[in-house]
Coordinates of C-alpha atoms in Angstrom, one line a residue:
M29 CA -8.7 -32.4 -32.1
S30 CA -8.9 -35.2 -29.4
L31 CA -11.4 -37.9 -29.0
F32 CA -13.1 -37.9 -25.6
D33 CA -14.9 -40.5 -23.6
T34 CA -15.6 -41.1 -19.9
L35 CA -15.5 -44.7 -18.8
D36 CA -18.3 -45.0 -16.3
S37 CA -17.6 -46.8 -13.0
A38 CA -14.2 -47.8 -14.2
D39 CA -13.1 -49.1 -10.9
Y40 CA -15.6 -51.9 -11.1
I41 CA -13.5 -53.6 -13.8
K42 CA -11.2 -56.0 -11.8
T43 CA -9.7 -58.1 -14.6
P44 CA -5.9 -57.8 -14.5
G45 CA -4.5 -56.0 -17.6
F46 CA -7.9 -55.0 -18.9
W47 CA -7.3 -51.2 -18.9
Q48 CA -3.7 -51.6 -20.0
E49 CA -4.8 -53.4 -23.1
F50 CA -7.7 -51.0 -23.6
R51 CA -5.3 -48.1 -23.6
E52 CA -3.0 -49.7 -26.1
R53 CA -5.8 -50.4 -28.5
I54 CA -7.3 -46.9 -28.2
K55 CA -3.9 -45.1 -28.6
A56 CA -3.1 -47.3 -31.6
I57 CA -6.2 -45.9 -33.3
N58 CA -5.7 -42.3 -32.1
P59 CA -2.6 -41.3 -30.1
E60 CA -4.4 -38.1 -29.1
A61 CA -7.4 -39.8 -27.6
Y62 CA -8.1 -38.6 -24.0
I63 CA -9.0 -41.6 -21.9
V64 CA -10.9 -40.7 -18.7
G65 CA -12.1 -43.1 -16.1
E66 CA -14.8 -42.4 -13.6
I67 CA -13.2 -43.1 -10.2
P68 CA -15.0 -41.5 -7.3
M69 CA -12.1 -40.8 -5.0
N70 CA -8.3 -41.6 -4.9
A71 CA -7.3 -43.0 -8.3
T72 CA -3.6 -43.4 -7.9
E73 CA -3.5 -47.0 -9.1
W74 CA -5.2 -46.1 -12.4
L75 CA -2.9 -43.1 -13.1
D76 CA 0.4 -44.9 -13.5
G77 CA 0.7 -44.0 -17.2
T78 CA -0.5 -47.4 -18.5
Q79 CA -4.3 -46.9 -18.1
F80 CA -6.1 -43.6 -18.0
D81 CA -5.0 -40.1 -18.9
G82 CA -7.2 -38.7 -16.2
V83 CA -10.2 -39.4 -14.0
S84 CA -13.4 -37.7 -13.2
S85 CA -13.8 -37.7 -9.4
L86 CA -15.8 -36.1 -6.6
P87 CA -13.3 -34.3 -4.3
F88 CA -13.4 -31.0 -6.2
L89 CA -17.2 -31.1 -6.5
N90 CA -17.6 -31.8 -2.8
A91 CA -15.1 -29.2 -1.6
T92 CA -16.5 -26.5 -3.8
T93 CA -20.1 -27.3 -2.9
A94 CA -19.2 -27.2 0.8
F95 CA -17.5 -23.8 0.5
I96 CA -19.7 -21.9 -2.0
V97 CA -23.1 -23.4 -1.4
G98 CA -22.5 -24.0 2.3
D99 CA -25.6 -24.0 4.5
R100 CA -27.8 -23.1 1.4
Q101 CA -27.7 -26.8 0.4
V102 CA -31.3 -28.0 0.3
K103 CA -30.3 -31.5 -0.9
G104 CA -27.1 -33.5 -1.5
H105 CA -25.7 -34.2 -4.9
F106 CA -26.7 -37.8 -4.3
A107 CA -30.0 -38.9 -2.8
E108 CA -28.3 -41.6 -0.7
Y109 CA -25.6 -39.4 0.9
A110 CA -25.9 -36.4 3.2
P111 CA -24.7 -33.0 1.8
P112 CA -21.0 -32.2 2.7
P113 CA -21.0 -30.0 5.8
P114 CA -20.5 -26.3 5.1
A115 CA -16.8 -25.2 5.0
D116 CA -15.1 -21.9 5.4
A117 CA -12.2 -20.7 3.2
A118 CA -9.5 -22.3 5.4
K119 CA -11.2 -25.7 5.1
Y120 CA -11.7 -25.2 1.4
G121 CA -8.0 -24.3 0.9
E122 CA -6.9 -27.3 2.9
E123 CA -9.0 -29.7 0.9
I124 CA -8.0 -28.2 -2.5
N125 CA -4.3 -28.3 -1.7
Q126 CA -4.6 -31.9 -0.4
L127 CA -6.3 -32.7 -3.8
L128 CA -3.5 -31.0 -5.7
Q129 CA -0.9 -33.0 -3.8
L130 CA -2.6 -36.3 -4.5
Y131 CA -1.0 -36.8 -7.9
P132 CA 2.1 -35.5 -9.7
W133 CA 1.5 -32.1 -11.4
E134 CA 1.5 -33.5 -14.9
I135 CA -1.3 -35.8 -13.9
Q136 CA -3.2 -33.0 -12.1
L137 CA -3.4 -31.2 -15.5
T138 CA -5.3 -34.1 -17.0
Q139 CA -7.9 -34.5 -14.3
L140 CA -11.6 -34.0 -15.4
N141 CA -13.2 -31.7 -12.8
G142 CA -16.9 -30.6 -12.6
I143 CA -19.5 -29.1 -10.2
N144 CA -22.0 -31.8 -11.1
N145 CA -22.4 -34.7 -13.6
H146 CA -24.7 -37.4 -15.0
D147 CA -25.1 -39.0 -11.6
T148 CA -25.7 -36.0 -9.4
A149 CA -28.4 -33.4 -8.8
R150 CA -27.4 -30.2 -10.6
L151 CA -25.6 -27.7 -8.4
I152 CA -28.4 -25.1 -8.9
D153 CA -30.9 -27.6 -7.4
V154 CA -28.5 -28.5 -4.6
A155 CA -28.3 -24.8 -3.8
G156 CA -32.1 -24.4 -3.9
G157 CA -31.9 -22.1 -6.9
D158 CA -29.3 -19.8 -5.5
R159 CA -27.7 -18.2 -8.6
P160 CA -24.5 -16.9 -6.9
S161 CA -23.7 -20.5 -6.0
L162 CA -23.7 -21.5 -9.7
Y163 CA -21.7 -18.4 -10.7
L164 CA -19.0 -18.7 -8.1
S165 CA -18.6 -22.5 -8.4
T166 CA -18.2 -22.1 -12.1
L167 CA -15.6 -19.3 -11.5
L168 CA -13.6 -21.7 -9.3
L169 CA -14.0 -24.6 -11.9
L170 CA -12.8 -22.6 -14.9
T171 CA -9.7 -21.3 -13.0
F172 CA -8.7 -24.7 -11.5
P173 CA -5.9 -26.9 -12.9
G174 CA -7.0 -29.8 -15.0
A175 CA -9.8 -30.2 -17.6
P176 CA -12.9 -28.3 -16.6
C177 CA -16.1 -30.3 -17.5
I178 CA -19.2 -28.2 -18.0
Y179 CA -22.1 -30.7 -17.8
Y180 CA -24.4 -30.1 -20.7
G181 CA -27.1 -27.5 -19.9
D182 CA -25.2 -25.9 -17.0
E183 CA -24.1 -23.1 -19.4
V184 CA -27.7 -22.1 -20.1
G185 CA -29.1 -22.6 -16.6
L186 CA -30.6 -26.0 -16.9
N187 CA -31.8 -27.4 -13.6
G188 CA -32.4 -31.0 -12.6
G189 CA -32.7 -33.1 -9.4
Y190 CA -31.6 -36.6 -8.7
D191 CA -31.0 -39.0 -11.5
P192 CA -32.8 -39.2 -13.9
E193 CA -33.9 -35.6 -13.6
C194 CA -30.2 -34.5 -14.0
R195 CA -30.2 -36.1 -17.5
K196 CA -33.2 -34.4 -19.0
G197 CA -33.0 -33.0 -22.5
F198 CA -31.3 -29.8 -23.5
P199 CA -33.7 -26.9 -23.4
D200 CA -35.0 -25.0 -26.5
K201 CA -33.0 -21.9 -27.2
K202 CA -35.8 -19.6 -26.1
Q203 CA -35.5 -21.1 -22.6
W204 CA -31.7 -20.4 -22.3
D205 CA -30.6 -18.1 -19.6
Q206 CA -28.5 -15.7 -21.6
D207 CA -26.7 -14.1 -18.6
I208 CA -25.4 -17.5 -17.5
L209 CA -24.4 -18.4 -21.0
E210 CA -22.5 -15.1 -21.4
Y211 CA -20.7 -15.7 -18.1
H212 CA -19.5 -19.1 -19.3
R213 CA -18.4 -17.6 -22.6
Q214 CA -16.3 -15.0 -20.8
L215 CA -14.7 -17.5 -18.5
I216 CA -13.9 -19.9 -21.3
K217 CA -12.4 -17.1 -23.3
L218 CA -10.1 -16.1 -20.4
R219 CA -9.0 -19.7 -20.0
H220 CA -8.1 -19.8 -23.7
N221 CA -6.3 -16.5 -23.6
Y222 CA -4.2 -17.0 -20.5
A223 CA -2.0 -20.1 -20.4
A224 CA -1.5 -19.6 -16.6
L225 CA -5.2 -20.6 -16.1
K226 CA -4.5 -23.9 -17.9
I227 CA -1.0 -25.0 -16.8
G228 CA 0.2 -22.4 -14.4
E229 CA 1.2 -23.1 -10.8
Y230 CA -1.6 -22.9 -8.2
Q231 CA -0.8 -20.8 -5.1
T232 CA -3.2 -20.1 -2.2
L233 CA -2.7 -16.4 -1.1
F234 CA -5.5 -16.0 1.5
A235 CA -8.0 -18.3 3.1
Q236 CA -9.8 -16.8 6.1
G237 CA -13.5 -16.5 7.0
Q238 CA -15.4 -16.9 3.7
V239 CA -12.8 -15.2 1.5
Y240 CA -10.5 -17.4 -0.6
I241 CA -7.8 -15.8 -2.9
F242 CA -5.4 -17.7 -5.0
A243 CA -3.0 -17.2 -7.9
R244 CA -2.2 -19.0 -11.2
I245 CA 1.3 -18.3 -12.2
L246 CA 3.2 -19.2 -15.4
L247 CA 6.6 -17.4 -15.8
K248 CA 5.7 -13.7 -15.8
E249 CA 2.0 -14.3 -16.3
V250 CA 0.1 -13.9 -13.0
L251 CA -3.7 -14.1 -12.5
I252 CA -5.3 -13.7 -9.1
I253 CA -8.8 -15.1 -8.4
A254 CA -10.6 -13.8 -5.3
V255 CA -14.0 -15.1 -4.0
N256 CA -16.1 -13.9 -1.1
A257 CA -18.6 -16.7 -0.4
G258 CA -19.9 -14.9 2.7
N259 CA -22.9 -12.7 3.3
E260 CA -20.9 -9.6 4.4
T261 CA -18.6 -7.3 2.5
A262 CA -14.9 -8.3 3.1
E263 CA -11.9 -6.1 3.0
V264 CA -8.6 -8.0 2.6
S265 CA -5.0 -6.9 2.1
I266 CA -2.4 -9.4 1.0
Q267 CA 1.3 -8.9 0.6
T268 CA 3.0 -10.4 -2.5
S269 CA 6.6 -10.7 -3.8
W270 CA 5.7 -9.5 -7.3
R271 CA 6.9 -6.1 -8.3
S272 CA 5.0 -6.3 -11.6
Q273 CA 1.5 -6.7 -10.2
P274 CA -1.7 -7.8 -11.9
H275 CA -3.8 -4.7 -12.0
Q276 CA -6.7 -5.2 -14.5
V277 CA -10.0 -6.7 -13.5
L278 CA -10.6 -9.2 -16.3
L279 CA -13.9 -10.6 -15.0
T280 CA -16.2 -9.9 -12.0
Y281 CA -19.3 -11.4 -10.6
G282 CA -21.1 -9.2 -8.1
S283 CA -19.0 -6.2 -7.4
G284 CA -15.7 -5.5 -5.8
T285 CA -12.7 -3.3 -6.0
V286 CA -9.0 -3.9 -5.8
N287 CA -6.0 -1.6 -5.7
W288 CA -2.2 -2.2 -5.7
N289 CA 0.1 -0.4 -3.2
N290 CA 3.7 -0.8 -4.4
E291 CA 5.1 2.2 -2.5
A292 CA 5.8 0.2 0.7
A293 CA 8.8 -2.1 1.1
Q294 CA 6.4 -5.1 0.6
P295 CA 3.9 -4.5 -2.2
S296 CA 0.3 -5.3 -1.3
L297 CA -3.1 -5.9 -3.0
N298 CA -6.1 -4.5 -1.3
F299 CA -9.5 -6.0 -2.0
A300 CA -13.0 -4.9 -1.1
L301 CA -15.4 -7.7 -2.0
T302 CA -19.2 -7.4 -1.8
P303 CA -21.1 -10.4 -0.5
R304 CA -21.2 -13.5 -2.7
S305 CA -18.8 -12.0 -5.3
G306 CA -15.7 -13.0 -7.2
L307 CA -13.2 -11.5 -9.6
I308 CA -10.2 -12.4 -11.8
L309 CA -7.3 -10.0 -11.8
G310 CA -4.7 -10.1 -14.5

């Protein structure tokens, strides 16, 4: 079991050698300790192997909010900044792949990603109470490379506006949203059961309109995640190079169907995704 701590506003420490010595001392106590610094954007200089194991940053949060919440945003995550402009699937794919190219793959797998945190209004508030925004953003979070961070209370539907409202106490059990809790449990179980969701290659398969489809691949284990963030049913066909295709829907939000056509020279997966829906195929 690893120790865990997030070092708040870590980039404010300017003393040369401070974080290097900090790492040496912590790892001497527990070599398995996971050292995470809060660095808002590009953190290359802190991820050289002598300071942090990973960072908690904003690019994933911003990109996912822009795509999934889109023009439903009634406020920004931060009071002092405007919400990110709505993005379609192509823009989301571009930003996500830029993020994945920012650091070497081994470092990507140690990044701490989230859809809100102790400084931000909770996503459900940013979305004006729109539940699909929470469900679909959580789906993308739990299938993304790195360490997914579920900010306390998100798993039971806790809301909260700008700081300090986002830090209010954990609700009594009778106030828990059991549907949201069960959804988190299902996603966490899938991530534990399928190594591809933890360390598998990330490959964008389709990014048009409001439909984004990607794969997580580890050797022969292939999982495909499809999200329709739009307000219209979407029918999408994608060709793949895999002869042994994922065919079982492991999890769905909303409703959608998928079938595999392997009779043609180029196998294809055909999706019909209802508005504001997502699924995992394995």
